[in-house]
């Protein structure tokens, strides 16, 4: 691609020209570029407020782009290898909603990777579609679910030949990726589009050693969170499309309904700039970040009681690992001493270091093009101090601990979530008493935002154990009527 084309940022440049030319502000938003903003906080927001405008002459319209927004989206499509790219101001969430709505109507079946983000399940509910769940592989060494393989997808499509779409998550929040090309081949052989939630892989096209992108692997529609690993502002995301298996007219209709009619121009401009920076400087910047991640991973693996998977060492549960993610895993020795991922995250926060994710047995660190060497050294020192202090206080013979080993989730390979009993009213029961009962709510540890149990699924022993570990370790959940997880809601007699 011509680098001079990608030196441009047409939307951002138009906003700057407007800010420099404006002499009268008689339109929304009410802060009027600054004068109407809270004066005590204005200095924090001042430069951005001048760009926070509305659909004015020369600034185009996200819902009918024909000018600078259209130009910016065209450049993004070229940069990421799509036929068409849509800017999203509601994060990958709105992209997932739109992909499902564009491919499924009420009563249609859609095959979904079970460890997908909650927004995927919300999308299915809004569309009135029927989710057919595909059980992911489970990496027991690291206590995390991964992805689905082509054999399972082929089986599911044979069992449900009327499915209208397949939606998978790749990479996972933890950075594990499967080979998408065989999945695309299986789906396309049956005339079904492959939709990919690639929220955590927007940087793959520009990062040495990263897994192949979903678009390069043959996916039909792909959502990427540009704010997660590129330089866009929070809520900025891309929706890429290629081929003719996804109805683009219906996709545009979905985006017009689902996205705000007052989109944030600073967020839109940041998507334009994230593309420019990634194309012009991303390869060098992400190579540097990957090297910092490699060094941190190497140091973590030298610490007693901690370990980290290495992208350079293939493992059977995934095809590739995001080189910018460092998964810090607590070995049984630390768990028996009382260590949890939540405790690690709390310790690091007290040292001024904030992590991307914590769960009962892991902490996830994300490096980006902006990560500095001093930050990596700081987190290494804090991790070493925490592990050493915990081990020094532990009894010599260790102690029994529920987190010594988390039981892997048990899902049927292919399943359809059952509807609630007609006329039944949900009831609250203690979490420990929910074993074998059918959940009446979606309980989502957040992050990573993957439901531990869906409405209509039965509580298995492993789900109860996992939720107890989240609760007792200090994790947070969304969707539960009782966020403390002392009780959960179930369907009686189901």
XYZ file of C-alpha atoms in Angstrom:
494
model
C 0.000 0.000 0.000
C 1.223 3.521 -0.752
C 2.597 5.077 2.417
C 1.819 8.604 1.195
C -1.897 7.732 1.123
C -1.704 6.631 4.740
C 0.076 9.801 5.811
C -3.399 11.325 5.589
C -6.014 11.357 8.327
C -8.899 12.974 6.428
C -11.431 13.079 9.243
C -9.006 14.365 11.853
C -7.635 16.949 9.455
C -11.156 18.196 8.672
C -11.879 18.589 12.382
C -8.711 20.620 12.883
C -9.586 22.897 9.963
C -13.067 23.397 11.389
C -11.729 24.195 14.876
C -9.359 26.774 13.415
C -12.069 28.413 11.292
C -15.053 28.385 13.694
C -16.079 31.828 14.985
C -19.594 31.151 16.208
C -20.945 28.033 17.948
C -24.747 27.905 17.679
C -25.231 24.123 17.730
C -24.799 21.126 20.000
C -22.935 20.104 22.106
C -23.653 22.577 24.834
C -20.082 22.948 26.068
C -19.414 25.041 22.902
C -15.852 23.794 22.560
C -15.014 24.665 26.170
C -16.807 27.778 27.482
C -19.854 25.767 28.588
C -17.813 23.071 30.324
C -17.255 22.802 34.087
C -14.520 25.417 34.654
C -12.812 23.422 37.419
C -12.252 20.477 35.074
C -11.957 22.331 31.775
C -8.155 22.219 31.609
C -8.244 18.400 31.548
C -10.579 18.341 28.536
C -9.830 21.631 26.770
C -7.963 20.501 23.619
C -10.430 17.695 22.938
C -13.527 19.847 23.446
C -12.676 21.900 20.368
C -12.965 18.720 18.276
C -16.150 17.496 19.952
C -18.651 18.766 17.409
C -21.628 17.477 15.452
C -22.500 16.873 11.783
C -21.475 20.255 10.363
C -20.592 21.261 6.776
C -17.400 19.503 5.741
C -17.495 16.956 8.586
C -19.684 14.293 6.947
C -22.245 11.993 8.631
C -21.415 8.568 10.083
C -24.834 7.212 9.114
C -24.589 8.408 5.498
C -20.866 8.889 4.872
C -19.970 10.577 1.608
C -17.032 12.815 2.545
C -14.187 12.677 5.056
C -15.692 9.812 7.095
C -16.126 7.770 3.924
C -12.507 8.545 2.990
C -11.283 7.526 6.437
C -13.220 4.261 6.326
C -11.827 3.487 2.860
C -8.270 3.967 4.123
C -9.024 1.702 7.092
C -10.370 -1.020 4.795
C -7.201 -0.813 2.727
C -4.980 -0.938 5.815
C -6.663 -3.988 7.349
C -7.338 -5.906 4.136
C -11.126 -5.562 4.042
C -13.425 -4.773 1.150
C -15.360 -2.352 3.365
C -14.853 -1.004 6.884
C -17.352 0.673 9.188
C -16.335 2.906 12.093
C -17.962 1.997 15.408
C -18.443 4.343 18.356
C -20.016 1.724 20.628
C -17.028 -0.605 20.809
C -16.875 -4.156 19.516
C -20.137 -4.694 21.380
C -22.116 -2.837 18.719
C -20.229 -4.677 16.000
C -21.199 -8.040 17.476
C -24.806 -6.906 17.733
C -24.802 -5.761 14.106
C -23.157 -8.929 12.727
C -25.735 -11.157 14.389
C -28.685 -8.961 13.453
C -27.498 -8.794 9.827
C -27.265 -12.568 9.450
C -30.077 -13.902 11.665
C -33.772 -13.316 11.952
C -36.114 -14.428 14.680
C -36.012 -18.216 15.048
C -32.825 -18.660 13.031
C -30.004 -20.755 14.472
C -26.501 -19.397 14.897
C -23.484 -21.450 15.996
C -21.560 -19.690 18.767
C -18.307 -20.439 20.541
C -19.353 -20.970 24.169
C -16.663 -18.701 25.649
C -17.770 -15.675 23.647
C -18.236 -12.220 25.141
C -21.569 -11.426 26.763
C -22.373 -9.009 23.909
C -22.639 -11.976 21.529
C -25.326 -13.568 23.682
C -27.078 -10.225 24.030
C -27.024 -9.943 20.232
C -28.675 -13.343 19.846
C -31.371 -12.383 22.319
C -32.091 -9.099 20.543
C -32.279 -10.831 17.171
C -34.536 -13.565 18.533
C -32.103 -16.149 17.193
C -31.445 -19.607 18.652
C -27.871 -20.069 19.925
C -26.214 -23.420 19.284
C -23.206 -23.522 21.589
C -19.846 -25.009 20.616
C -17.650 -26.135 23.499
C -14.130 -24.678 23.307
C -10.949 -26.539 24.020
C -9.625 -26.051 27.544
C -5.955 -25.382 28.271
C -5.734 -27.155 31.648
C -2.092 -26.138 32.089
C -3.171 -22.508 32.288
C -6.784 -22.904 33.477
C -8.314 -21.024 30.537
C -10.714 -21.928 27.711
C -9.383 -21.453 24.191
C -11.253 -21.910 20.893
C -13.112 -24.414 18.739
C -11.693 -26.580 15.972
C -12.893 -27.353 12.481
C -13.982 -30.915 13.288
C -16.370 -29.686 15.961
C -17.730 -27.000 13.656
C -18.290 -29.552 10.904
C -20.171 -31.801 13.327
C -22.314 -28.899 14.503
C -23.208 -27.881 10.943
C -24.173 -31.468 10.115
C -26.394 -31.601 13.208
C -27.851 -28.140 12.494
C -27.796 -27.726 8.694
C -30.301 -24.864 8.959
C -27.846 -22.617 10.853
C -27.520 -19.168 9.282
C -24.114 -18.135 10.638
C -21.112 -19.127 12.731
C -19.608 -16.717 15.264
C -16.292 -17.422 16.982
C -13.961 -15.422 19.195
C -10.339 -15.266 18.089
C -8.084 -14.503 19.856
C -9.527 -15.031 23.309
C -9.192 -12.301 25.898
C -6.174 -14.241 27.196
C -4.465 -14.044 23.786
C -4.863 -17.627 22.558
C -5.751 -18.061 18.883
C -6.783 -21.062 16.798
C -6.292 -21.499 13.056
C -9.337 -19.827 11.518
C -8.726 -20.886 7.913
C -10.114 -24.430 8.400
C -13.147 -22.980 10.207
C -13.794 -20.625 7.298
C -13.468 -23.503 4.825
C -15.976 -25.657 6.748
C -18.480 -22.816 7.087
C -18.177 -21.729 3.459
C -18.562 -25.280 2.180
C -22.086 -25.144 3.606
C -22.743 -21.596 2.420
C -22.605 -20.139 5.939
C -20.733 -16.923 6.814
C -17.967 -16.967 9.415
C -18.251 -14.011 11.796
C -15.281 -13.308 14.058
C -15.081 -11.307 17.251
C -11.443 -10.234 16.886
C -11.803 -7.489 19.478
C -8.404 -8.277 20.982
C -6.550 -8.684 17.679
C -6.670 -5.297 15.960
C -2.870 -5.137 16.098
C -2.225 -8.533 14.484
C -1.722 -7.130 10.973
C 1.120 -4.931 12.231
C 2.814 -7.132 14.860
C 5.687 -9.505 14.051
C 4.906 -13.022 15.234
C 1.191 -12.369 15.715
C -1.418 -14.915 14.594
C -2.881 -14.469 11.088
C -5.747 -11.989 11.001
C -9.329 -13.173 10.682
C -9.683 -11.398 7.336
C -6.563 -13.084 5.955
C -7.978 -16.410 7.166
C -11.194 -16.009 5.174
C -13.678 -14.579 7.674
C -16.668 -12.764 6.189
C -17.175 -10.122 8.892
C -14.753 -9.156 11.635
C -15.010 -6.848 14.629
C -11.893 -5.266 16.125
C -11.553 -3.027 19.177
C -9.161 -0.341 17.998
C -9.122 1.090 21.515
C -7.794 -2.131 23.064
C -4.430 -2.485 21.362
C -4.223 0.332 18.819
C -4.277 4.026 19.632
C -7.995 4.788 19.364
C -10.044 6.238 22.181
C -12.248 4.000 24.302
C -15.342 2.780 22.395
C -13.573 3.125 19.047
C -13.797 -0.060 16.958
C -13.849 -1.317 13.363
C -16.257 -3.639 11.586
C -14.639 -5.149 8.479
C -16.499 -7.027 5.734
C -15.484 -9.005 2.674
C -17.297 -11.250 0.199
C -21.041 -11.562 -0.377
C -22.134 -13.902 2.420
C -23.147 -11.043 4.732
C -25.984 -8.782 3.559
C -24.343 -5.352 3.709
C -27.616 -3.509 3.251
C -28.949 -5.215 6.365
C -25.625 -4.602 8.139
C -25.845 -0.864 7.452
C -29.441 -0.891 8.653
C -28.358 -2.578 11.877
C -25.622 -0.014 12.475
C -28.026 2.875 11.900
C -30.355 1.420 14.536
C -27.727 0.352 17.045
C -25.276 3.244 16.929
C -26.059 6.596 18.468
C -27.408 9.302 16.180
C -24.905 11.662 17.870
C -21.572 9.879 17.382
C -18.472 11.207 19.092
C -16.248 12.963 16.590
C -13.161 12.642 18.820
C -13.701 8.859 18.895
C -14.223 8.767 15.112
C -11.107 10.867 14.538
C -9.109 8.599 16.824
C -10.061 5.640 14.613
C -8.699 7.565 11.637
C -5.479 8.309 13.531
C -5.110 4.769 14.903
C -5.095 3.482 11.325
C -2.535 6.074 10.239
C -0.215 5.344 13.155
C -0.509 1.559 12.744
C 0.324 1.672 9.031
C 3.177 4.154 9.275
C 4.763 3.240 12.593
C 3.033 0.129 13.868
C 5.466 -2.543 12.718
C 8.431 -1.000 14.515
C 6.420 0.035 17.584
C 4.756 -3.348 18.027
C 8.039 -5.189 17.420
C 9.501 -3.209 20.310
C 6.476 -4.002 22.489
C 6.740 -7.705 21.614
C 10.379 -7.694 22.665
C 9.474 -6.091 26.001
C 6.777 -8.730 26.458
C 9.283 -11.479 25.669
C 11.690 -10.153 28.292
C 8.937 -9.867 30.898
C 7.697 -13.370 30.128
C 11.211 -14.724 30.478
C 11.634 -13.048 33.876
C 8.245 -14.267 35.104
C 9.254 -17.821 34.268
C 12.296 -17.437 36.512
C 10.172 -16.489 39.539
C 9.273 -19.234 41.982
C 5.590 -20.144 41.818
C 4.818 -18.124 38.672
C 4.856 -19.057 34.987
C 3.817 -17.650 31.619
C 3.072 -19.352 28.296
C 5.557 -18.542 25.549
C 4.430 -17.690 21.983
C 7.665 -19.238 20.722
C 6.766 -22.632 22.212
C 3.750 -24.183 20.487
C 1.172 -25.899 22.673
C -1.503 -28.358 21.512
C -4.445 -26.268 22.726
C -3.896 -23.301 20.421
C -2.265 -22.444 17.107
C -0.664 -19.162 18.179
C -0.391 -16.746 21.081
C -0.624 -12.969 21.012
C 2.990 -11.786 21.503
C 1.814 -8.661 23.357
C -0.067 -10.542 26.092
C 1.748 -11.863 29.174
C -0.380 -14.343 31.103
C 1.043 -14.637 34.637
C -0.113 -17.980 36.024
C -0.034 -18.961 39.687
C 1.365 -22.452 40.129
C -0.186 -24.788 42.761
C 2.588 -23.947 45.216
C 1.450 -20.320 45.376
C -2.234 -21.252 45.345
C -1.765 -23.575 48.318
C -0.108 -20.670 50.108
C -3.293 -18.644 49.589
C -2.371 -16.800 46.410
C -4.969 -15.748 43.830
C -4.857 -13.698 40.680
C -7.008 -11.103 42.438
C -4.426 -10.814 45.233
C -1.655 -10.271 42.676
C -3.677 -7.541 40.960
C -4.349 -5.822 44.293
C -0.660 -5.914 45.205
C 0.354 -4.477 41.850
C -2.266 -1.725 42.130
C -0.771 -0.661 45.470
C 2.519 -0.287 43.601
C 0.799 1.880 40.973
C 0.719 -0.908 38.380
C -2.678 -1.781 36.890
C -3.331 -4.989 34.974
C -5.781 -5.857 32.223
C -7.446 -8.791 33.956
C -7.337 -10.963 37.057
C -9.082 -14.261 37.681
C -8.748 -16.837 40.467
C -5.417 -18.181 39.186
C -4.095 -15.712 36.570
C -3.189 -12.100 35.967
C -3.108 -10.796 32.401
C -0.726 -8.031 31.357
C -1.199 -6.230 28.032
C 1.681 -4.403 26.371
C 1.134 -1.963 23.509
C 3.091 0.377 21.291
C 3.102 2.844 24.185
C 4.557 0.534 26.852
C 7.789 1.797 28.411
C 10.762 -0.232 29.618
C 10.511 1.241 33.123
C 6.950 -0.056 33.435
C 8.059 -3.585 32.612
C 10.831 -3.420 35.200
C 8.392 -2.111 37.794
C 5.901 -4.923 37.285
C 8.641 -7.554 37.398
C 9.936 -6.223 40.702
C 6.441 -6.045 42.181
C 5.632 -9.613 41.090
C 8.873 -10.941 42.556
C 8.273 -9.173 45.869
C 4.703 -10.472 46.136
C 5.577 -14.090 45.363
C 8.562 -14.115 47.701
C 6.585 -12.586 50.570
C 3.713 -15.048 50.178
C 5.972 -18.093 50.016
C 7.968 -16.955 53.049
C 4.777 -16.787 55.131
C 3.352 -20.104 53.939
C 3.482 -23.168 56.237
C 6.336 -25.474 55.349
C 3.991 -28.283 54.342
C 1.559 -26.039 52.495
C -2.166 -26.304 53.069
C -5.182 -27.606 51.265
C -6.785 -24.900 49.172
C -9.801 -24.872 46.869
C -7.719 -23.091 44.232
C -5.031 -25.769 44.068
C -6.710 -26.871 40.852
C -9.774 -25.407 39.181
C -11.978 -28.069 37.609
C -12.335 -27.399 33.863
C -15.826 -26.426 32.695
C -17.858 -29.290 31.316
C -19.998 -28.423 28.289
C -21.652 -30.694 25.750
C -19.679 -30.442 22.479
C -22.762 -29.045 20.711
C -25.798 -27.856 22.656
C -28.895 -25.690 22.417
C -29.776 -23.671 25.511
C -33.228 -24.620 26.778
C -36.019 -22.104 27.231
C -37.338 -21.469 30.775
C -40.303 -23.539 31.916
C -43.562 -21.923 30.832
C -45.168 -19.988 33.668
C -42.320 -20.680 36.091
C -40.996 -17.993 38.415
C -37.273 -17.940 39.205
C -36.164 -18.388 42.796
C -33.003 -17.539 44.687
C -30.936 -20.338 46.231
C -27.500 -20.360 47.849
C -24.740 -20.754 45.257
C -23.654 -24.043 46.784
C -27.227 -25.373 46.512
C -27.486 -24.577 42.787
C -25.719 -27.750 41.672
C -27.848 -29.478 39.043
C -30.377 -26.653 38.826
C -31.087 -24.525 35.736
C -29.861 -20.943 35.840
C -32.369 -18.136 35.372
C -29.686 -15.475 34.885
C -26.479 -14.795 32.997
C -23.610 -14.569 35.485
C -20.587 -12.887 33.960
C -17.245 -12.490 35.752
C -15.981 -9.139 34.481
C -13.427 -9.049 33.077
C -13.172 -11.188 30.907
C -16.900 -10.734 30.232
C -17.511 -14.380 29.304
C -20.620 -15.838 30.975
C -19.824 -18.509 33.550
C -23.406 -19.707 33.204
C -26.153 -18.772 30.748
C -29.896 -18.695 31.359
C -31.081 -22.221 30.628
C -27.780 -23.913 31.489
C -27.466 -26.211 34.469
C -25.031 -25.450 37.241
C -22.353 -28.137 37.142
C -19.922 -28.800 39.965
C -17.157 -27.034 38.066
C -19.297 -23.918 37.504
C -20.190 -23.706 41.193
C -16.508 -24.166 42.120
C -15.413 -21.469 39.673
C -18.017 -18.948 40.828
C -17.121 -19.680 44.446
C -13.459 -18.981 43.596
C -14.438 -15.701 41.920
C -16.615 -14.708 44.883
C -14.190 -15.684 47.625
C -11.219 -14.217 45.793
C -12.821 -10.790 45.465
C -13.733 -10.901 41.780
C -16.658 -8.980 40.323
C -19.617 -10.295 38.354
C -22.283 -8.726 36.184
C -25.803 -9.936 35.495
C -26.454 -11.643 38.816
C -29.390 -10.384 40.866
C -27.126 -10.886 43.889
C -23.689 -9.548 42.879
C -22.161 -11.016 46.052
C -23.044 -14.506 44.741
C -24.328 -15.551 48.122
C -27.382 -16.599 46.118
C -28.157 -17.253 42.459
C -31.462 -17.350 40.612
C -32.670 -20.649 39.190
C -35.750 -22.149 37.572
C -37.400 -24.547 40.026
C -38.303 -28.033 38.815
C -36.594 -27.481 35.451
